[in-house]
Tab-separated table of C-alpha atoms in Angstrom:
chain	number	residue	atom	x	y	z
F	658	UNK	CA	-29.005	-35.440	7.826
F	659	UNK	CA	-25.237	-35.492	7.313
F	660	UNK	CA	-25.587	-37.203	3.914
F	661	UNK	CA	-28.244	-34.686	2.852
F	662	UNK	CA	-26.032	-31.775	3.895
F	663	UNK	CA	-23.099	-33.186	1.959
F	664	UNK	CA	-25.235	-33.645	-1.156
F	665	UNK	CA	-26.440	-30.073	-0.878
F	666	UNK	CA	-22.912	-28.847	-0.457
F	667	UNK	CA	-21.687	-30.786	-3.503
F	668	UNK	CA	-24.553	-29.457	-5.569
F	669	UNK	CA	-23.578	-25.887	-4.803
F	670	UNK	CA	-19.806	-26.112	-5.300
F	671	UNK	CA	-20.052	-24.626	-8.759
F	672	UNK	CA	-21.945	-21.578	-7.525
F	673	UNK	CA	-19.971	-20.560	-4.439
F	674	UNK	CA	-16.522	-20.568	-2.923
F	675	UNK	CA	-15.574	-22.628	0.110
F	676	UNK	CA	-16.458	-20.869	3.340
F	677	UNK	CA	-14.036	-18.501	5.027
F	678	UNK	CA	-13.991	-20.833	8.017
F	679	UNK	CA	-12.879	-23.780	5.893
F	680	UNK	CA	-10.183	-21.803	4.138
F	681	UNK	CA	-8.736	-20.076	7.178
F	682	UNK	CA	-8.820	-23.155	9.405
F	683	UNK	CA	-6.631	-25.389	7.268
F	684	UNK	CA	-3.798	-24.995	4.773
F	685	UNK	CA	-4.568	-25.437	1.064
F	686	UNK	CA	-5.039	-29.018	-0.046
F	687	UNK	CA	-2.328	-30.724	-2.049
F	688	UNK	CA	-3.137	-31.537	-5.726
F	689	UNK	CA	-4.325	-35.065	-4.865
F	690	UNK	CA	-7.216	-33.532	-2.911
F	691	UNK	CA	-9.085	-31.346	-5.429
F	692	UNK	CA	-12.236	-31.241	-3.293
F	693	UNK	CA	-10.765	-28.450	-1.155
F	694	UNK	CA	-10.134	-25.149	-2.918
F	695	UNK	CA	-6.481	-24.110	-2.950
F	696	UNK	CA	-6.812	-20.533	-4.132
F	697	UNK	CA	-6.528	-18.081	-1.246
F	698	UNK	CA	-6.959	-15.315	-3.804
F	699	UNK	CA	-10.644	-16.274	-4.050
F	700	UNK	CA	-11.470	-16.012	-0.355
F	701	UNK	CA	-14.561	-13.825	-0.056
F	702	UNK	CA	-17.474	-13.180	2.240
F	703	UNK	CA	-21.123	-12.635	1.560
F	704	UNK	CA	-22.200	-9.001	1.543
F	705	UNK	CA	-24.416	-9.940	4.474
F	706	UNK	CA	-21.532	-11.000	6.685
F	707	UNK	CA	-19.590	-8.642	8.915
F	708	UNK	CA	-15.960	-8.547	10.000
F	709	UNK	CA	-16.991	-9.254	13.568
F	710	UNK	CA	-19.053	-12.296	12.576
F	711	UNK	CA	-16.055	-13.546	10.582
F	712	UNK	CA	-13.808	-13.438	13.642
F	713	UNK	CA	-16.534	-15.058	15.728
F	714	UNK	CA	-16.796	-17.938	13.262
F	715	UNK	CA	-13.055	-18.313	13.067
F	716	UNK	CA	-12.663	-18.321	16.850
F	717	UNK	CA	-15.212	-21.100	17.198
F	718	UNK	CA	-13.607	-23.306	14.567
F	719	UNK	CA	-10.897	-25.751	15.582
F	720	UNK	CA	-7.977	-26.419	13.296
F	721	UNK	CA	-8.093	-29.725	11.476
F	722	UNK	CA	-4.743	-30.067	9.740
F	723	UNK	CA	-4.579	-33.265	7.726
F	724	UNK	CA	-1.391	-35.298	7.751
F	725	UNK	CA	-0.664	-36.380	4.216
F	726	UNK	CA	3.101	-36.770	4.128
F	727	UNK	CA	5.893	-36.556	6.639
F	728	UNK	CA	8.267	-34.525	4.517
F	729	UNK	CA	10.610	-32.201	6.363
F	730	UNK	CA	10.498	-28.652	5.075
F	731	UNK	CA	14.015	-28.145	6.414
F	732	UNK	CA	15.409	-30.364	3.627
F	733	UNK	CA	13.757	-28.470	0.763
F	734	UNK	CA	16.396	-27.110	-1.656
F	735	UNK	CA	16.084	-23.404	-2.447
F	736	UNK	CA	15.881	-24.234	-6.157
F	737	UNK	CA	12.267	-25.273	-5.539
F	738	UNK	CA	11.342	-21.767	-4.402
F	739	UNK	CA	12.691	-19.910	-7.415
F	740	UNK	CA	9.872	-18.390	-9.438
F	741	UNK	CA	10.689	-18.500	-13.125
F	742	UNK	CA	10.647	-15.220	-15.066
F	743	UNK	CA	10.244	-13.232	-11.837
F	744	UNK	CA	13.806	-11.878	-11.662
F	745	UNK	CA	13.764	-8.385	-13.182
F	746	UNK	CA	16.805	-6.148	-12.783
F	747	UNK	CA	17.429	-2.494	-13.637
F	748	UNK	CA	20.587	-0.550	-14.389
F	749	UNK	CA	21.781	1.861	-11.714
F	750	UNK	CA	21.860	4.738	-14.232
F	751	UNK	CA	18.103	4.491	-14.725
F	752	UNK	CA	16.116	7.329	-13.141
F	753	UNK	CA	14.013	6.729	-10.043
F	754	UNK	CA	10.884	7.439	-12.089
F	755	UNK	CA	11.835	4.808	-14.672
F	756	UNK	CA	12.656	2.275	-11.957
F	757	UNK	CA	9.278	2.961	-10.341
F	758	UNK	CA	7.532	2.464	-13.685
F	759	UNK	CA	9.358	-0.865	-14.013
F	760	UNK	CA	7.998	-1.932	-10.614
F	761	UNK	CA	4.483	-1.072	-11.725
F	762	UNK	CA	4.838	-2.621	-15.170
F	763	UNK	CA	6.006	-5.971	-13.801
F	764	UNK	CA	3.768	-5.896	-10.718
F	765	UNK	CA	6.725	-6.237	-8.352
F	766	UNK	CA	7.651	-4.565	-5.102
F	767	UNK	CA	11.448	-4.648	-5.349
F	768	UNK	CA	14.109	-4.758	-8.047
F	769	UNK	CA	17.831	-5.559	-7.951
F	770	UNK	CA	19.790	-2.492	-9.146
F	771	UNK	CA	22.924	-3.462	-11.033
F	772	UNK	CA	25.954	-1.190	-11.378
F	773	UNK	CA	27.079	-3.456	-14.237
F	774	UNK	CA	25.652	-6.578	-15.929
F	775	UNK	CA	25.852	-9.582	-13.637
F	776	UNK	CA	26.502	-7.475	-10.530
F	777	UNK	CA	26.516	-9.977	-7.665
F	778	UNK	CA	26.581	-7.345	-4.920
F	779	UNK	CA	23.767	-5.150	-6.112
F	780	UNK	CA	21.370	-3.163	-3.970
F	781	UNK	CA	17.604	-3.478	-4.288
F	782	UNK	CA	15.102	-0.731	-5.073
F	783	UNK	CA	11.763	-0.997	-3.279
F	784	UNK	CA	8.927	1.166	-2.012
F	785	UNK	CA	10.941	2.193	1.032
F	786	UNK	CA	13.397	3.821	-1.377
F	787	UNK	CA	10.527	5.451	-3.248
F	788	UNK	CA	9.246	6.831	0.065
F	789	UNK	CA	12.714	8.231	0.867
F	790	UNK	CA	12.879	9.798	-2.594
F	791	UNK	CA	9.508	11.488	-2.099
F	792	UNK	CA	10.580	12.847	1.290
F	793	UNK	CA	13.765	14.179	-0.324
F	794	UNK	CA	11.756	15.906	-3.043
F	795	UNK	CA	9.661	17.556	-0.322
F	796	UNK	CA	12.793	18.487	1.662
F	797	UNK	CA	11.576	16.532	4.701
F	798	UNK	CA	14.771	14.556	5.279
F	799	UNK	CA	18.499	15.238	4.985
F	800	UNK	CA	21.106	12.996	3.344
F	801	UNK	CA	24.874	12.959	3.092
F	802	UNK	CA	24.811	13.696	-0.636
F	803	UNK	CA	23.826	17.383	-1.078
F	804	UNK	CA	23.888	17.107	-4.873
F	805	UNK	CA	21.345	14.278	-4.890
F	806	UNK	CA	19.156	16.263	-2.491
F	807	UNK	CA	19.312	19.370	-4.712
F	808	UNK	CA	18.527	17.383	-7.852
F	809	UNK	CA	15.519	15.796	-6.138
F	810	UNK	CA	14.139	19.160	-4.997
F	811	UNK	CA	14.746	20.768	-8.413
F	812	UNK	CA	12.926	17.991	-10.232
F	813	UNK	CA	15.976	16.699	-12.087
F	814	UNK	CA	16.251	12.984	-12.951
F	815	UNK	CA	18.113	11.149	-10.190
F	816	UNK	CA	19.803	7.765	-10.867
F	817	UNK	CA	18.134	4.980	-8.917
F	818	UNK	CA	21.612	3.667	-8.137
F	819	UNK	CA	22.237	6.769	-6.021
F	820	UNK	CA	18.917	6.647	-4.163
F	821	UNK	CA	19.263	3.006	-3.067
F	822	UNK	CA	22.529	3.871	-1.332
F	823	UNK	CA	20.787	6.418	0.891
F	824	UNK	CA	18.325	4.032	2.566
F	825	UNK	CA	19.795	1.597	5.151
F	826	UNK	CA	19.858	-1.909	3.747
F	827	UNK	CA	20.264	-5.378	5.183
F	828	UNK	CA	23.448	-7.186	4.343
F	829	UNK	CA	23.078	-8.699	0.870
F	830	UNK	CA	22.903	-12.412	1.656
F	831	UNK	CA	23.477	-14.888	-1.169
F	832	UNK	CA	22.568	-18.565	-0.932
F	833	UNK	CA	23.073	-21.283	-3.527
F	834	UNK	CA	20.326	-23.326	-5.148
F	835	UNK	CA	21.721	-26.394	-3.369
F	836	UNK	CA	21.262	-24.825	0.054
F	837	UNK	CA	18.140	-25.820	1.949
F	838	UNK	CA	15.441	-23.947	3.824
F	839	UNK	CA	17.165	-24.437	7.169
F	840	UNK	CA	19.884	-21.983	6.137
F	841	UNK	CA	17.413	-19.495	4.670
F	842	UNK	CA	15.182	-19.704	7.750
F	843	UNK	CA	18.038	-18.721	10.024
F	844	UNK	CA	18.660	-15.571	7.969
F	845	UNK	CA	15.093	-14.509	7.182
F	846	UNK	CA	13.983	-15.329	10.733
F	847	UNK	CA	16.489	-12.815	12.081
F	848	UNK	CA	14.843	-9.900	10.279
F	849	UNK	CA	16.431	-9.905	6.814
F	850	UNK	CA	13.612	-9.309	4.328
F	851	UNK	CA	15.064	-11.112	1.305
F	852	UNK	CA	18.034	-13.147	0.136
F	853	UNK	CA	19.444	-13.804	-3.321
F	854	UNK	CA	19.517	-17.356	-4.658
F	855	UNK	CA	22.468	-18.012	-6.949
F	856	UNK	CA	23.590	-20.859	-9.157
F	857	UNK	CA	25.733	-23.497	-7.491
F	858	UNK	CA	28.920	-21.763	-8.610
F	859	UNK	CA	27.731	-18.484	-7.008
F	860	UNK	CA	28.344	-16.607	-10.252
F	861	UNK	CA	24.794	-15.692	-11.251
F	862	UNK	CA	21.677	-14.653	-9.338
F	863	UNK	CA	18.785	-16.963	-10.212
F	864	UNK	CA	16.084	-15.468	-8.037
F	865	UNK	CA	15.092	-13.620	-4.872
F	866	UNK	CA	13.584	-15.353	-1.845
F	867	UNK	CA	11.620	-12.992	0.374
F	868	UNK	CA	10.114	-13.540	3.795
F	869	UNK	CA	6.652	-13.375	2.298
F	870	UNK	CA	7.472	-15.881	-0.422
F	871	UNK	CA	8.781	-18.319	2.214
F	872	UNK	CA	5.679	-17.932	4.398
F	873	UNK	CA	3.464	-18.594	1.388
F	874	UNK	CA	5.470	-21.688	0.442
F	875	UNK	CA	5.184	-23.161	3.945
F	876	UNK	CA	1.464	-22.416	4.102
F	877	UNK	CA	0.705	-23.811	0.650
F	878	UNK	CA	2.567	-27.020	1.502
F	879	UNK	CA	1.660	-27.300	5.184
F	880	UNK	CA	-0.274	-30.520	4.608
F	881	UNK	CA	2.900	-32.156	3.336
F	882	UNK	CA	4.972	-30.849	6.261
F	883	UNK	CA	3.180	-32.535	9.138
F	884	UNK	CA	5.869	-31.343	11.544
F	885	UNK	CA	4.334	-27.866	11.340
F	886	UNK	CA	1.008	-29.027	12.774
F	887	UNK	CA	1.713	-28.442	16.503
F	888	UNK	CA	2.803	-24.872	15.844
F	889	UNK	CA	-0.006	-24.071	13.396
F	890	UNK	CA	-2.630	-25.284	15.856
F	891	UNK	CA	-1.281	-23.123	18.688
F	892	UNK	CA	-2.467	-19.602	19.500
F	893	UNK	CA	-0.257	-16.535	19.246
F	894	UNK	CA	-0.536	-16.105	22.990
F	895	UNK	CA	0.634	-19.655	23.696
F	896	UNK	CA	3.509	-19.324	21.241
F	897	UNK	CA	4.579	-16.023	22.767
F	898	UNK	CA	5.385	-14.339	19.461
F	899	UNK	CA	4.858	-10.775	18.371
F	900	UNK	CA	5.229	-7.573	20.362
F	901	UNK	CA	2.609	-6.433	22.840
F	902	UNK	CA	2.311	-3.003	24.430
F	903	UNK	CA	2.644	-3.085	28.198
F	904	UNK	CA	1.250	-0.844	30.917
F	905	UNK	CA	4.740	-0.106	32.177
F	906	UNK	CA	7.015	2.567	30.777
F	907	UNK	CA	8.880	1.279	27.712
F	908	UNK	CA	12.491	0.358	28.363
F	909	UNK	CA	13.507	0.564	24.705
F	910	UNK	CA	12.202	1.630	21.325
F	911	UNK	CA	11.108	-1.923	20.677
F	912	UNK	CA	8.690	-2.257	23.608
F	913	UNK	CA	5.989	-0.227	21.916
F	914	UNK	CA	3.825	-0.657	18.855
F	915	UNK	CA	4.395	2.025	16.233
F	916	UNK	CA	1.177	3.757	15.166
F	917	UNK	CA	-0.145	7.141	14.128
F	918	UNK	CA	-3.336	9.053	14.920
F	919	UNK	CA	-5.921	9.120	12.167
F	920	UNK	CA	-6.086	12.925	12.333
F	921	UNK	CA	-2.358	13.398	11.716
F	922	UNK	CA	-1.153	14.376	8.273
F	923	UNK	CA	-0.205	11.661	5.795
F	924	UNK	CA	3.258	13.175	5.365
F	925	UNK	CA	3.911	12.405	9.032
F	926	UNK	CA	3.007	8.740	8.490
F	927	UNK	CA	5.457	8.511	5.575
F	928	UNK	CA	8.139	10.264	7.611
F	929	UNK	CA	7.528	7.978	10.577
F	930	UNK	CA	7.821	4.857	8.426
F	931	UNK	CA	11.098	6.230	7.053
F	932	UNK	CA	12.651	7.027	10.424
F	933	UNK	CA	11.416	3.819	12.087
F	934	UNK	CA	12.450	1.746	9.053
F	935	UNK	CA	9.126	-0.053	8.795
F	936	UNK	CA	7.034	-0.880	5.736
F	937	UNK	CA	3.581	-0.205	7.198
F	938	UNK	CA	2.063	1.671	10.095
F	939	UNK	CA	-1.172	1.272	12.063
F	940	UNK	CA	-3.679	4.128	12.037
F	941	UNK	CA	-5.640	4.499	15.292
F	942	UNK	CA	-8.325	6.774	16.698
F	943	UNK	CA	-8.029	8.841	19.884
F	944	UNK	CA	-8.962	5.796	21.976
F	945	UNK	CA	-6.302	3.573	20.474
F	946	UNK	CA	-8.726	1.583	18.315
F	947	UNK	CA	-7.316	0.321	15.035
F	948	UNK	CA	-8.763	2.193	12.052
F	949	UNK	CA	-6.600	0.913	9.248
F	950	UNK	CA	-3.189	0.388	7.803
F	951	UNK	CA	-0.919	2.553	5.624
F	952	UNK	CA	1.908	0.869	3.738
F	953	UNK	CA	4.915	2.226	1.891
F	954	UNK	CA	3.396	0.700	-1.242
F	955	UNK	CA	0.653	3.306	-0.916
F	956	UNK	CA	3.252	5.959	-1.796
F	957	UNK	CA	2.365	5.245	-5.433
F	958	UNK	CA	-0.866	7.173	-4.812
F	959	UNK	CA	1.054	10.410	-4.176
F	960	UNK	CA	3.833	10.262	-6.777
F	961	UNK	CA	2.268	12.895	-9.052
F	962	UNK	CA	2.321	16.607	-8.288
F	963	UNK	CA	-1.461	16.751	-8.557
F	964	UNK	CA	-1.671	14.254	-5.680
F	965	UNK	CA	0.563	16.228	-3.307
F	966	UNK	CA	-2.393	17.841	-1.457
F	967	UNK	CA	-3.117	14.376	-0.045
F	968	UNK	CA	0.152	14.589	1.871
F	969	UNK	CA	-1.243	17.395	4.025
F	970	UNK	CA	-4.629	15.789	4.543
F	971	UNK	CA	-5.291	13.286	7.315
F	972	UNK	CA	-4.280	9.620	7.416
F	973	UNK	CA	-7.950	8.803	7.920
F	974	UNK	CA	-8.792	10.558	4.664
F	975	UNK	CA	-5.950	8.837	2.812
F	976	UNK	CA	-7.238	5.404	3.818
F	977	UNK	CA	-10.598	6.255	2.263
F	978	UNK	CA	-8.832	7.458	-0.899
F	979	UNK	CA	-6.910	4.180	-1.165
F	980	UNK	CA	-10.033	2.112	-0.692
F	981	UNK	CA	-11.976	4.173	-3.190
F	982	UNK	CA	-9.185	3.853	-5.750
F	983	UNK	CA	-9.106	0.103	-5.358
F	984	UNK	CA	-12.872	-0.072	-5.654
F	985	UNK	CA	-12.810	1.805	-8.957
F	986	UNK	CA	-9.983	-0.369	-10.302
F	987	UNK	CA	-11.262	-3.737	-9.148
F	988	UNK	CA	-14.997	-3.180	-9.065
F	989	UNK	CA	-15.213	-5.033	-5.765
F	990	UNK	CA	-16.531	-4.164	-2.324
F	991	UNK	CA	-13.879	-5.412	0.028
F	992	UNK	CA	-12.096	-4.626	3.256
F	993	UNK	CA	-8.704	-6.092	4.181
F	994	UNK	CA	-8.380	-7.935	7.462
F	995	UNK	CA	-5.050	-6.665	8.749
F	996	UNK	CA	-5.652	-7.673	12.364
F	997	UNK	CA	-5.570	-10.773	14.546
F	998	UNK	CA	-6.262	-11.509	18.205
F	999	UNK	CA	-4.028	-13.027	20.905
F	1000	UNK	CA	-6.234	-16.124	20.691
F	1001	UNK	CA	-5.859	-16.450	16.899
F	1002	UNK	CA	-4.113	-19.628	15.803
F	1003	UNK	CA	-0.863	-19.442	13.897
F	1004	UNK	CA	-2.616	-21.214	11.009
F	1005	UNK	CA	-5.221	-18.461	10.620
F	1006	UNK	CA	-2.574	-15.813	11.107
F	1007	UNK	CA	-0.464	-17.251	8.293
F	1008	UNK	CA	-3.559	-17.537	6.112
F	1009	UNK	CA	-4.263	-13.832	6.579
F	1010	UNK	CA	-0.662	-12.886	5.837
F	1011	UNK	CA	-0.723	-14.936	2.647
F	1012	UNK	CA	-4.134	-13.630	1.626
F	1013	UNK	CA	-3.426	-9.938	2.269
F	1014	UNK	CA	0.222	-10.139	1.098
F	1015	UNK	CA	1.088	-8.114	4.179
F	1016	UNK	CA	4.373	-7.983	6.045
F	1017	UNK	CA	2.737	-7.597	9.444
F	1018	UNK	CA	-0.644	-7.915	11.156
F	1019	UNK	CA	-1.866	-5.803	14.043
F	1020	UNK	CA	-2.898	-7.533	17.255
F	1021	UNK	CA	-6.096	-6.071	18.688
F	1022	UNK	CA	-8.209	-6.583	21.772
F	1023	UNK	CA	-11.829	-6.918	20.631
F	1024	UNK	CA	-14.399	-4.587	22.140
F	1025	UNK	CA	-16.453	-6.268	24.836
F	1026	UNK	CA	-19.548	-4.145	24.398
F	1027	UNK	CA	-22.040	-5.900	22.175
F	1028	UNK	CA	-23.661	-2.577	21.305
F	1029	UNK	CA	-20.542	-1.550	19.407
F	1030	UNK	CA	-20.372	-4.720	17.335
F	1031	UNK	CA	-21.517	-4.344	13.723
F	1032	UNK	CA	-24.579	-6.347	12.869
F	1033	UNK	CA	-24.558	-8.778	9.972
F	1034	UNK	CA	-28.125	-7.799	9.144
F	1035	UNK	CA	-27.370	-4.117	8.685
F	1036	UNK	CA	-28.202	-2.461	5.396
F	1037	UNK	CA	-25.198	-1.187	3.472
F	1038	UNK	CA	-25.319	2.397	2.278
F	1039	UNK	CA	-24.731	2.903	-1.436
F	1040	UNK	CA	-23.744	6.537	-1.052
F	1041	UNK	CA	-20.489	7.777	-2.615
F	1042	UNK	CA	-19.074	8.249	0.888
F	1043	UNK	CA	-19.725	4.606	1.672
F	1044	UNK	CA	-18.416	3.443	-1.697
F	1045	UNK	CA	-15.199	5.306	-1.009
F	1046	UNK	CA	-14.171	2.719	1.544
F	1047	UNK	CA	-14.875	-0.571	-0.119
F	1048	UNK	CA	-11.683	-1.913	-1.704
F	1049	UNK	CA	-8.725	-3.556	-0.079
F	1050	UNK	CA	-5.055	-2.656	-0.277
F	1051	UNK	CA	-2.058	-4.809	0.632
F	1052	UNK	CA	0.945	-3.993	2.775
F	1053	UNK	CA	4.092	-5.464	1.438
F	1054	UNK	CA	7.688	-4.702	0.608
F	1055	UNK	CA	9.091	-7.869	-0.882
F	1056	UNK	CA	10.130	-9.085	-4.313
F	1057	UNK	CA	6.815	-10.858	-4.871
F	1058	UNK	CA	4.011	-10.056	-7.233
F	1059	UNK	CA	1.427	-7.827	-5.506
F	1060	UNK	CA	-2.199	-8.862	-5.468
F	1061	UNK	CA	-3.817	-7.783	-8.712
F	1062	UNK	CA	-7.396	-8.255	-7.646
F	1063	UNK	CA	-7.467	-6.546	-4.283
F	1064	UNK	CA	-7.233	-8.253	-0.941
F	1065	UNK	CA	-8.258	-11.911	-1.214
F	1066	UNK	CA	-10.083	-11.611	2.086
F	1067	UNK	CA	-13.047	-9.401	1.316
F	1068	UNK	CA	-15.355	-8.023	3.962
F	1069	UNK	CA	-18.031	-5.478	3.165
F	1070	UNK	CA	-18.218	-2.664	5.710
F	1071	UNK	CA	-21.491	-2.215	7.541
F	1072	UNK	CA	-23.187	0.562	9.464
F	1073	UNK	CA	-23.813	-0.209	13.098
F	1074	UNK	CA	-27.315	-0.788	14.366
F	1075	UNK	CA	-26.631	0.714	17.765
F	1076	UNK	CA	-28.143	3.994	18.838
F	1077	UNK	CA	-26.894	7.040	16.882
F	1078	UNK	CA	-23.777	8.652	18.299
F	1079	UNK	CA	-21.444	11.464	17.377
F	1080	UNK	CA	-18.749	8.979	16.314
F	1081	UNK	CA	-17.768	9.563	12.662
F	1082	UNK	CA	-19.062	6.992	10.194
F	1083	UNK	CA	-15.521	6.017	9.178
F	1084	UNK	CA	-14.582	5.282	12.766
F	1085	UNK	CA	-17.760	3.317	13.432
F	1086	UNK	CA	-17.426	1.154	10.322
F	1087	UNK	CA	-13.740	0.380	10.538
F	1088	UNK	CA	-13.060	0.041	14.241
F	1089	UNK	CA	-11.743	-3.442	14.884
F	1090	UNK	CA	-10.627	-3.253	18.492
F	1091	UNK	CA	-7.953	-1.655	20.617
F	1092	UNK	CA	-4.458	-1.921	19.145
F	1093	UNK	CA	-2.316	-3.867	21.610
F	1094	UNK	CA	0.474	-5.382	19.537
F	1095	UNK	CA	2.013	-6.305	16.213
F	1096	UNK	CA	3.108	-9.556	14.587
F	1097	UNK	CA	5.458	-9.634	11.595
F	1098	UNK	CA	6.742	-12.233	9.163
F	1099	UNK	CA	10.027	-12.063	11.058
F	1100	UNK	CA	8.282	-13.217	14.248
F	1101	UNK	CA	6.837	-16.300	12.551
F	1102	UNK	CA	9.987	-17.251	10.656
F	1103	UNK	CA	12.015	-16.723	13.825
F	1104	UNK	CA	9.667	-19.114	15.632
F	1105	UNK	CA	10.165	-21.794	12.960
F	1106	UNK	CA	13.937	-21.285	13.096
F	1107	UNK	CA	14.111	-21.634	16.895
F	1108	UNK	CA	11.689	-24.546	17.225
F	1109	UNK	CA	12.524	-26.633	14.157
F	1110	UNK	CA	16.119	-25.911	13.118
F	1111	UNK	CA	19.498	-25.660	14.799
F	1112	UNK	CA	19.186	-21.868	14.754
F	1113	UNK	CA	17.867	-21.880	18.321
F	1114	UNK	CA	19.260	-18.447	19.141
F	1115	UNK	CA	17.546	-16.575	16.301
F	1116	UNK	CA	15.937	-13.526	17.878
F	1117	UNK	CA	13.392	-11.511	15.829
F	1118	UNK	CA	13.648	-8.724	18.408
F	1119	UNK	CA	17.267	-8.239	17.363
F	1120	UNK	CA	16.023	-6.714	14.126
F	1121	UNK	CA	13.843	-4.327	16.120
F	1122	UNK	CA	16.731	-3.451	18.436
F	1123	UNK	CA	18.852	-2.582	15.418
F	1124	UNK	CA	16.105	-0.302	14.168
F	1125	UNK	CA	16.438	3.320	15.169
F	1126	UNK	CA	16.314	6.797	13.777
F	1127	UNK	CA	17.705	6.629	10.297
F	1128	UNK	CA	20.837	8.750	10.147
F	1129	UNK	CA	21.511	8.857	6.405
């Protein structure tokens, strides 16, 4: 029977992708093992599979990391992580609109802004800055430069070099190509989103290493770094990473998960991301169930005057607009999986982060009632309302190339087969479970730094403690 099954599987490799269970249970294979697909961008599910059945399959699958080499990732020189032709800079005199167009044109999410050619202490322009600029245009925030604020509100061109100074930035860390990942892990694991990699003389920036780029590198090469296996096979709960809401009164701003009600206006979500200094925010219903995710990268959908009415519509509506837009662009029916469970393994969590190109995943408690679980045999509606929610969007804010083909994890939404209720269709289709926590790239990199480098005192919560109301 086993031989027959293997023959059948080999016969069908040209007509289907590897299963989601196979791809999310183990890291990509190294080049010497071509039998296992290495492209997380191609992860997809059958239209007859549901998000809940995906999680059920994943929960029942044990990790089977294969030891191939015993290389130590800590010794990897940063020169190996530089992506050629990915460093694009802009002059500080360029307008915000032109800088934004450069982001779009090169499919990037951040750009170094030089005050002069070869500026080694430049700021970076990203979607957080674009969000701040939009809020300035709408007179929703105040800054210390009245002239810049007036120019924004009057529609005058504003130099991007002025805008990047108004949004709080991490210290601009520069590491040499000769430095290894141990040094970078200590910095990125403490909450810094990106560092510059320079030549060995520290006179020229060669590239940008972001948290997301580092996570992807470790995941893609996990089979070669066998020392990662114990951590990858452990659950989030056992590792004790991430932030969970508690039943007790919060003792600080960092003891709660930042979210927004689906019925609140989109402008409030953008404002909240600005003041909390976060790149994405969870959207929940009145019962605390996760409905979706809004990222600062989604600001690009409201940059034109004709799109401004969206700002005063609900977050729930905006999510459907994003999904519909992606569906029209990509021609795919997909739904991003931006959530994990306390029992999810670190391996599957990293796979989702790599696949969705997200900066954080939301930790949810699955619903226990079987009647509220979508059925994999349900018939999908082809109505325009249903089609409006079928494409994925990614949450990211790093200097990496965004996903061009939608979220690589694609899950078609399904109507529930339970008895009819008054619950809106959107809420029924997209409910994933009660939001109970959040896990970011910083949490994972901080774990690697503490467990596998000399940076034993790296504390990801320090970055959250430093976060507060932005007083610019």
